[in-house]
mmCIF file of C-alpha atoms in Angstrom:
data_model
loop_
_atom_site.group_PDB
_atom_site.id
_atom_site.type_symbol
_atom_site.label_atom_id
_atom_site.label_comp_id
_atom_site.label_asym_id
_atom_site.label_seq_id
_atom_site.Cartn_x
_atom_site.Cartn_y
_atom_site.Cartn_z
ATOM 1 C CA MET A 701 0.000 0.000 0.000
ATOM 2 C CA THR A 702 1.412 3.392 -0.998
ATOM 3 C CA ALA A 703 -1.415 5.953 -1.200
ATOM 4 C CA PRO A 704 -3.593 6.561 1.895
ATOM 5 C CA LEU A 705 -6.812 4.535 1.972
ATOM 6 C CA THR A 706 -10.048 5.889 3.465
ATOM 7 C CA PHE A 707 -12.918 3.886 4.965
ATOM 8 C CA VAL A 708 -15.973 4.440 7.188
ATOM 9 C CA HIS A 709 -16.669 2.778 10.534
ATOM 10 C CA LEU A 710 -20.304 2.464 11.624
ATOM 11 C CA THR A 711 -21.446 0.663 14.743
ATOM 12 C CA ASP A 712 -24.534 0.012 16.877
ATOM 13 C CA LEU A 713 -27.049 0.810 14.162
ATOM 14 C CA HIS A 714 -29.836 -0.727 16.297
ATOM 15 C CA ILE A 715 -32.285 -0.706 13.402
ATOM 16 C CA GLY A 716 -35.820 -1.672 14.441
ATOM 17 C CA ASN A 717 -38.767 -3.296 12.747
ATOM 18 C CA PRO A 718 -41.000 -0.342 11.713
ATOM 19 C CA THR A 719 -44.134 -2.456 12.153
ATOM 20 C CA VAL A 720 -43.420 -3.315 15.810
ATOM 21 C CA THR A 721 -43.325 -1.020 18.856
ATOM 22 C CA ASP A 722 -40.043 -1.406 20.730
ATOM 23 C CA ASP A 723 -39.816 0.202 24.180
ATOM 24 C CA HIS A 724 -36.075 -0.408 24.216
ATOM 25 C CA LEU A 725 -35.403 1.554 21.048
ATOM 26 C CA TYR A 726 -34.752 5.089 22.262
ATOM 27 C CA SER A 727 -34.304 6.961 18.983
ATOM 28 C CA ASP A 728 -35.279 6.847 15.325
ATOM 29 C CA THR A 729 -32.319 4.783 14.212
ATOM 30 C CA SER A 730 -33.593 4.358 10.648
ATOM 31 C CA ALA A 731 -33.643 8.160 10.196
ATOM 32 C CA THR A 732 -30.183 8.446 11.763
ATOM 33 C CA LEU A 733 -28.726 5.832 9.429
ATOM 34 C CA ARG A 734 -30.257 7.554 6.394
ATOM 35 C CA ALA A 735 -28.744 10.881 7.488
ATOM 36 C CA ILE A 736 -25.312 9.340 8.017
ATOM 37 C CA ILE A 737 -25.426 7.553 4.670
ATOM 38 C CA ALA A 738 -26.183 10.905 3.019
ATOM 39 C CA GLU A 739 -23.018 12.304 4.624
ATOM 40 C CA ILE A 740 -20.969 9.282 3.568
ATOM 41 C CA LYS A 741 -22.081 9.785 -0.041
ATOM 42 C CA ARG A 742 -20.671 13.326 0.067
ATOM 43 C CA LEU A 743 -17.236 12.245 1.262
ATOM 44 C CA THR A 744 -14.272 12.999 -0.993
ATOM 45 C CA PRO A 745 -12.394 10.889 -1.760
ATOM 46 C CA LYS A 746 -15.007 8.137 -1.864
ATOM 47 C CA PRO A 747 -14.380 5.607 0.941
ATOM 48 C CA HIS A 748 -12.927 2.292 -0.196
ATOM 49 C CA PHE A 749 -15.206 0.327 2.142
ATOM 50 C CA ILE A 750 -17.601 0.558 5.088
ATOM 51 C CA VAL A 751 -17.530 -1.663 8.165
ATOM 52 C CA ALA A 752 -20.419 -1.953 10.627
ATOM 53 C CA SER A 753 -19.194 -3.448 13.888
ATOM 54 C CA GLY A 754 -22.305 -5.080 15.286
ATOM 55 C CA ASP A 755 -25.680 -4.451 16.883
ATOM 56 C CA LEU A 756 -26.991 -3.989 13.378
ATOM 57 C CA THR A 757 -30.530 -4.334 14.751
ATOM 58 C CA ASN A 758 -32.090 -3.819 18.151
ATOM 59 C CA ARG A 759 -33.949 -7.135 18.391
ATOM 60 C CA GLY A 760 -32.312 -9.434 15.849
ATOM 61 C CA ASP A 761 -35.616 -10.273 14.160
ATOM 62 C CA ILE A 762 -36.054 -10.749 10.429
ATOM 63 C CA GLY A 763 -38.236 -7.643 10.095
ATOM 64 C CA SER A 764 -35.497 -5.423 11.518
ATOM 65 C CA TYR A 765 -32.865 -6.857 9.181
ATOM 66 C CA GLU A 766 -35.256 -6.355 6.282
ATOM 67 C CA GLU A 767 -35.573 -2.693 7.278
ATOM 68 C CA LEU A 768 -31.765 -2.409 7.310
ATOM 69 C CA LYS A 769 -31.547 -4.116 3.935
ATOM 70 C CA HIS A 770 -34.177 -1.732 2.535
ATOM 71 C CA ILE A 771 -32.324 1.377 3.775
ATOM 72 C CA LEU A 772 -29.075 0.192 2.231
ATOM 73 C CA ALA A 773 -30.744 -0.722 -1.061
ATOM 74 C CA GLU A 774 -32.435 2.663 -1.438
ATOM 75 C CA ALA A 775 -29.134 4.421 -0.642
ATOM 76 C CA GLU A 776 -27.356 2.884 -3.651
ATOM 77 C CA LEU A 777 -24.013 3.396 -1.927
ATOM 78 C CA ASP A 778 -21.868 1.435 -4.378
ATOM 79 C CA ILE A 779 -19.276 0.918 -1.637
ATOM 80 C CA PRO A 780 -18.365 -2.532 -0.254
ATOM 81 C CA MET A 781 -19.936 -2.961 3.200
ATOM 82 C CA LEU A 782 -18.905 -5.587 5.737
ATOM 83 C CA PHE A 783 -20.905 -6.553 8.821
ATOM 84 C CA ALA A 784 -20.031 -7.912 12.250
ATOM 85 C CA LEU A 785 -22.634 -9.204 14.718
ATOM 86 C CA GLY A 786 -23.188 -7.896 18.253
ATOM 87 C CA ASN A 787 -25.123 -8.956 21.338
ATOM 88 C CA HIS A 788 -28.369 -7.398 20.042
ATOM 89 C CA ASP A 789 -28.097 -9.358 16.801
ATOM 90 C CA LYS A 790 -29.363 -12.881 16.242
ATOM 91 C CA ARG A 791 -27.505 -15.086 13.814
ATOM 92 C CA GLU A 792 -30.637 -16.778 12.497
ATOM 93 C CA GLY A 793 -32.337 -13.488 11.653
ATOM 94 C CA PHE A 794 -29.196 -12.058 10.083
ATOM 95 C CA TYR A 795 -28.436 -15.114 7.968
ATOM 96 C CA ARG A 796 -31.984 -15.496 6.687
ATOM 97 C CA ALA A 797 -32.743 -11.837 5.979
ATOM 98 C CA MET A 798 -29.377 -10.408 4.966
ATOM 99 C CA LEU A 799 -27.730 -13.382 3.265
ATOM 100 C CA GLY A 800 -30.645 -15.642 2.313
ATOM 101 C CA ARG A 801 -28.880 -18.436 4.177
ATOM 102 C CA THR A 802 -30.954 -21.254 5.660
ATOM 103 C CA SER A 803 -28.316 -23.786 6.742
ATOM 104 C CA ASP A 804 -25.797 -23.682 9.595
ATOM 105 C CA ILE A 805 -27.550 -20.598 10.932
ATOM 106 C CA ALA A 806 -26.237 -20.982 14.496
ATOM 107 C CA ALA A 807 -22.601 -20.701 13.400
ATOM 108 C CA PRO A 808 -20.548 -17.580 14.178
ATOM 109 C CA TYR A 809 -20.418 -15.105 11.305
ATOM 110 C CA ASP A 810 -16.651 -14.865 10.814
ATOM 111 C CA HIS A 811 -15.393 -13.743 7.420
ATOM 112 C CA ALA A 812 -12.633 -11.780 5.749
ATOM 113 C CA ALA A 813 -11.941 -9.758 2.635
ATOM 114 C CA VAL A 814 -9.027 -8.049 0.948
ATOM 115 C CA ILE A 815 -10.003 -4.608 -0.336
ATOM 116 C CA ASP A 816 -7.420 -2.396 -2.039
ATOM 117 C CA GLY A 817 -4.517 -3.921 -0.163
ATOM 118 C CA ILE A 818 -6.137 -4.097 3.308
ATOM 119 C CA HIS A 819 -6.885 -7.491 4.856
ATOM 120 C CA ILE A 820 -10.135 -6.981 6.794
ATOM 121 C CA ILE A 821 -10.962 -9.705 9.320
ATOM 122 C CA ILE A 822 -14.467 -9.767 10.827
ATOM 123 C CA LEU A 823 -15.051 -11.735 14.040
ATOM 124 C CA ASP A 824 -18.404 -12.592 15.602
ATOM 125 C CA SER A 825 -18.060 -11.853 19.324
ATOM 126 C CA SER A 826 -21.774 -12.280 20.041
ATOM 127 C CA ALA A 827 -22.846 -15.073 22.386
ATOM 128 C CA PRO A 828 -26.433 -16.131 23.147
ATOM 129 C CA TYR A 829 -27.781 -14.648 26.409
ATOM 130 C CA LYS A 830 -24.624 -12.642 27.069
ATOM 131 C CA VAL A 831 -24.169 -8.881 27.094
ATOM 132 C CA GLY A 832 -20.397 -9.214 26.976
ATOM 133 C CA GLY A 833 -18.505 -10.905 24.183
ATOM 134 C CA SER A 834 -16.760 -14.217 23.714
ATOM 135 C CA PHE A 835 -15.434 -16.508 20.994
ATOM 136 C CA GLU A 836 -16.152 -20.168 20.389
ATOM 137 C CA GLU A 837 -13.164 -22.509 20.294
ATOM 138 C CA SER A 838 -13.409 -22.958 16.523
ATOM 139 C CA GLN A 839 -13.097 -19.213 16.006
ATOM 140 C CA PHE A 840 -9.542 -19.132 17.320
ATOM 141 C CA ALA A 841 -8.471 -21.769 14.804
ATOM 142 C CA TRP A 842 -10.234 -19.862 12.030
ATOM 143 C CA LEU A 843 -8.563 -16.620 13.072
ATOM 144 C CA GLU A 844 -5.105 -18.179 13.191
ATOM 145 C CA ASP A 845 -5.581 -19.571 9.680
ATOM 146 C CA GLU A 846 -6.801 -16.188 8.442
ATOM 147 C CA LEU A 847 -3.894 -14.327 10.036
ATOM 148 C CA ASN A 848 -1.526 -16.607 8.120
ATOM 149 C CA ARG A 849 -3.076 -15.473 4.838
ATOM 150 C CA HIS A 850 -1.890 -12.335 3.032
ATOM 151 C CA VAL A 851 0.972 -11.975 5.494
ATOM 152 C CA ASP A 852 2.352 -9.013 3.562
ATOM 153 C CA LEU A 853 -0.852 -6.960 3.937
ATOM 154 C CA PRO A 854 -1.885 -4.715 6.846
ATOM 155 C CA LYS A 855 -4.745 -6.256 8.818
ATOM 156 C CA LEU A 856 -7.808 -4.475 10.202
ATOM 157 C CA LEU A 857 -9.906 -6.427 12.719
ATOM 158 C CA VAL A 858 -13.605 -5.728 13.281
ATOM 159 C CA MET A 859 -15.550 -7.155 16.229
ATOM 160 C CA HIS A 860 -18.430 -5.792 18.269
ATOM 161 C CA HIS A 861 -16.827 -6.222 21.695
ATOM 162 C CA ALA A 862 -13.426 -4.584 22.094
ATOM 163 C CA PRO A 863 -10.695 -6.526 23.908
ATOM 164 C CA ALA A 864 -10.799 -6.139 27.689
ATOM 165 C CA LEU A 865 -8.387 -3.360 28.647
ATOM 166 C CA ASP A 866 -7.571 -4.875 32.030
ATOM 167 C CA SER A 867 -8.475 -7.899 34.153
ATOM 168 C CA ASP A 868 -11.416 -6.426 36.085
ATOM 169 C CA PRO A 869 -14.178 -9.096 35.943
ATOM 170 C CA ASP A 870 -16.839 -6.493 36.790
ATOM 171 C CA LEU A 871 -16.259 -4.914 33.384
ATOM 172 C CA GLU A 872 -16.564 -8.090 31.319
ATOM 173 C CA TRP A 873 -20.088 -7.088 30.301
ATOM 174 C CA GLU A 874 -18.636 -4.241 28.214
ATOM 175 C CA ALA A 875 -15.879 -6.154 26.425
ATOM 176 C CA LEU A 876 -14.578 -9.440 25.120
ATOM 177 C CA SER A 877 -14.087 -11.877 28.011
ATOM 178 C CA ILE A 878 -10.765 -11.634 29.838
ATOM 179 C CA ILE A 879 -9.807 -15.208 28.901
ATOM 180 C CA ASP A 880 -10.563 -14.682 25.220
ATOM 181 C CA THR A 881 -8.843 -11.293 25.268
ATOM 182 C CA GLU A 882 -5.625 -12.930 26.429
ATOM 183 C CA ARG A 883 -5.849 -15.612 23.742
ATOM 184 C CA LEU A 884 -6.445 -12.905 21.161
ATOM 185 C CA ARG A 885 -3.425 -10.952 22.395
ATOM 186 C CA VAL A 886 -1.189 -13.992 21.948
ATOM 187 C CA LEU A 887 -2.539 -14.680 18.441
ATOM 188 C CA LEU A 888 -2.049 -11.087 17.295
ATOM 189 C CA ALA A 889 1.449 -10.639 18.718
ATOM 190 C CA GLY A 890 3.904 -9.776 15.967
ATOM 191 C CA ARG A 891 1.200 -9.458 13.298
ATOM 192 C CA ASN A 892 0.762 -6.381 11.142
ATOM 193 C CA VAL A 893 -2.528 -5.315 12.750
ATOM 194 C CA VAL A 894 -3.184 -1.616 12.091
ATOM 195 C CA GLY A 895 -6.248 -1.468 14.325
ATOM 196 C CA ILE A 896 -9.337 -3.062 15.875
ATOM 197 C CA LEU A 897 -12.760 -1.476 15.311
ATOM 198 C CA SER A 898 -15.540 -2.095 17.838
ATOM 199 C CA GLY A 899 -18.718 -0.724 19.381
ATOM 200 C CA HIS A 900 -21.073 -1.886 22.154
ATOM 201 C CA ILE A 901 -20.418 0.774 24.821
ATOM 202 C CA HIS A 902 -21.925 3.703 22.862
ATOM 203 C CA TYR A 903 -19.154 6.234 23.338
ATOM 204 C CA ASP A 904 -16.097 7.219 21.332
ATOM 205 C CA ARG A 905 -12.972 5.720 22.865
ATOM 206 C CA VAL A 906 -9.473 5.092 21.565
ATOM 207 C CA SER A 907 -7.065 2.804 23.412
ATOM 208 C CA ASN A 908 -3.537 1.535 22.896
ATOM 209 C CA TRP A 909 -3.954 -2.203 23.550
ATOM 210 C CA TYR A 910 -0.501 -3.808 23.586
ATOM 211 C CA GLY A 911 0.548 -1.541 20.735
ATOM 212 C CA ILE A 912 -2.639 -1.978 18.677
ATOM 213 C CA PRO A 913 -5.073 0.957 18.332
ATOM 214 C CA VAL A 914 -8.565 -0.082 19.459
ATOM 215 C CA VAL A 915 -11.291 2.291 18.271
ATOM 216 C CA VAL A 916 -14.804 2.212 19.704
ATOM 217 C CA GLY A 917 -17.608 4.385 18.324
ATOM 218 C CA ILE A 918 -20.776 5.930 19.793
ATOM 219 C CA GLY A 919 -22.874 4.406 17.069
ATOM 220 C CA GLN A 920 -26.290 5.438 15.838
ATOM 221 C CA HIS A 921 -28.704 4.612 18.697
ATOM 222 C CA ALA A 922 -27.758 6.661 21.762
ATOM 223 C CA ALA A 923 -24.673 8.142 23.394
ATOM 224 C CA THR A 924 -23.388 6.981 26.770
ATOM 225 C CA ASP A 925 -22.738 9.877 29.165
ATOM 226 C CA VAL A 926 -19.113 9.258 30.169
ATOM 227 C CA LEU A 927 -19.501 11.679 33.120
ATOM 228 C CA TYR A 928 -22.036 9.304 34.694
ATOM 229 C CA LEU A 929 -20.087 6.056 34.362
ATOM 230 C CA ASN A 930 -19.201 5.843 38.066
ATOM 231 C CA GLU A 931 -22.913 5.485 38.884
ATOM 232 C CA GLY A 932 -24.417 3.639 35.945
ATOM 233 C CA ILE A 933 -25.428 4.064 32.335
ATOM 234 C CA ARG A 934 -27.051 7.314 31.256
ATOM 235 C CA MET A 935 -28.050 7.324 27.597
ATOM 236 C CA LEU A 936 -28.237 10.661 25.805
ATOM 237 C CA ALA A 937 -29.444 11.660 22.382
ATOM 238 C CA GLY A 938 -26.400 11.460 20.128
ATOM 239 C CA ALA A 939 -24.836 9.601 17.257
ATOM 240 C CA SER A 940 -21.574 9.532 15.383
ATOM 241 C CA PHE A 941 -19.600 7.684 12.759
ATOM 242 C CA ALA A 942 -15.889 7.522 12.078
ATOM 243 C CA ILE A 943 -13.748 8.146 9.035
ATOM 244 C CA GLY A 944 -10.590 6.062 9.007
ATOM 245 C CA THR A 945 -7.442 6.539 6.979
ATOM 246 C CA ILE A 946 -4.709 3.932 6.707
ATOM 247 C CA ARG A 947 -1.326 5.364 5.805
ATOM 248 C CA GLN A 948 2.193 3.990 5.775
ATOM 249 C CA SER A 949 2.493 5.488 9.269
ATOM 250 C CA GLY A 950 -0.593 3.664 10.558
ATOM 251 C CA LEU A 951 -4.258 4.293 11.324
ATOM 252 C CA THR A 952 -5.902 7.696 11.717
ATOM 253 C CA ILE A 953 -9.488 8.021 12.958
ATOM 254 C CA SER A 954 -11.654 11.154 12.735
ATOM 255 C CA PHE A 955 -15.050 11.150 14.460
ATOM 256 C CA ALA A 956 -18.049 12.767 12.775
ATOM 257 C CA PRO A 957 -20.668 13.500 15.480
ATOM 258 C CA GLN A 958 -24.230 14.221 14.408
ATOM 259 C CA PRO A 959 -26.189 17.281 15.625
ATOM 260 C CA SER A 960 -27.822 16.576 18.996
ATOM 261 C CA ASP A 961 -29.417 18.289 21.994
ATOM 262 C CA ARG A 962 -27.908 15.611 24.293
ATOM 263 C CA ARG A 963 -31.210 15.092 26.132
ATOM 264 C CA GLU A 964 -31.541 12.073 28.427
ATOM 265 C CA LEU A 965 -33.168 9.060 26.768
ATOM 266 C CA HIS A 966 -32.745 6.378 29.416
ATOM 267 C CA CYS A 967 -30.836 5.812 32.631
ATOM 268 C CA PHE A 968 -30.086 2.820 34.839
ATOM 269 C CA THR A 969 -27.706 1.977 37.665
ATOM 270 C CA PHE A 970 -25.133 -0.785 37.842
ATOM 271 C CA ALA A 971 -27.499 -2.578 40.230
ATOM 272 C CA ASP A 972 -30.009 -2.543 37.383
ATOM 273 C CA MET A 973 -27.278 -3.901 35.121
ATOM 274 C CA ALA A 974 -26.713 -6.800 37.540
ATOM 275 C CA GLU A 975 -30.408 -7.677 37.321
ATOM 276 C CA ILE A 976 -30.264 -7.552 33.517
ATOM 277 C CA LEU A 977 -27.309 -9.949 33.522
ATOM 278 C CA LYS A 978 -29.146 -12.327 35.892
ATOM 279 C CA LYS A 979 -32.143 -12.309 33.566
ATOM 280 C CA TYR A 980 -29.939 -13.276 30.619
ATOM 281 C CA GLU A 981 -28.389 -16.131 32.628
ATOM 282 C CA SER A 982 -31.807 -17.368 33.797
ATOM 283 C CA GLN A 983 -33.133 -17.487 30.259
ATOM 284 C CA ALA A 984 -30.043 -19.367 29.127
ATOM 285 C CA ALA A 985 -30.559 -21.953 31.893
ATOM 286 C CA LEU A 986 -34.240 -22.382 30.987
ATOM 287 C CA ASP A 987 -33.444 -22.910 27.318
ATOM 288 C CA ALA A 988 -30.722 -25.419 28.215
ATOM 289 C CA VAL A 989 -33.262 -27.491 30.176
ATOM 290 C CA GLU A 990 -35.805 -27.356 27.344
#
């Protein structure tokens, strides 16, 4: 790669089914996505690709994915777009609606592409009944094989849950599990990884994770109030996307926030979060018995 390459990072689209009322959808995410796509189409130079790092829909149902598919079709972007899955997504709904796939629909959606000299590796960090992220055993073998391909090309990883930044188990809900983070660190050591793109936590954050830039975006649903994080999660009106540039010197990210009055949309404490996590675990146990 010689000339700089530009791309767009979207995350947490949280598209809903327009025919169903959803009390946990706090903004008009379809309108937000349309507005952001209009801005993307005005970018010069034209981005080489778009990545969407998970939580494509709010409920993971086929109707929501069909709404996403409709928005993208009417936009006529003519730019390659790659998708990761997040904890709000459901593999079955995604496979059926977005890909027309009817077999092996419980498998992780891991895939890769080489676009204009960049090796983009997409990992599915979603796990049924979990808010935080994890990988299945087979995904590590797949990733190792993929990392050994195109060894001369810079690699950009996309996954909904960013690697855990430290070993605090109380924060596993917001990241990839600590165990899987460590395995990922070992696999990526010495590789030409220019960056990892993620979402999930709904605020812009850039970290240096063992020498690899990890970029998290607000997304298109709501913005987490970072001034409230010691008490809980306060969701404000707000959305953003990111414009990335890969140069010989490495990755540059510029955030493009959307106009917002920053009003409060929803708020809950970490005690509430504990109850949410218990509910997920209870449902998982019930389904395992059935």
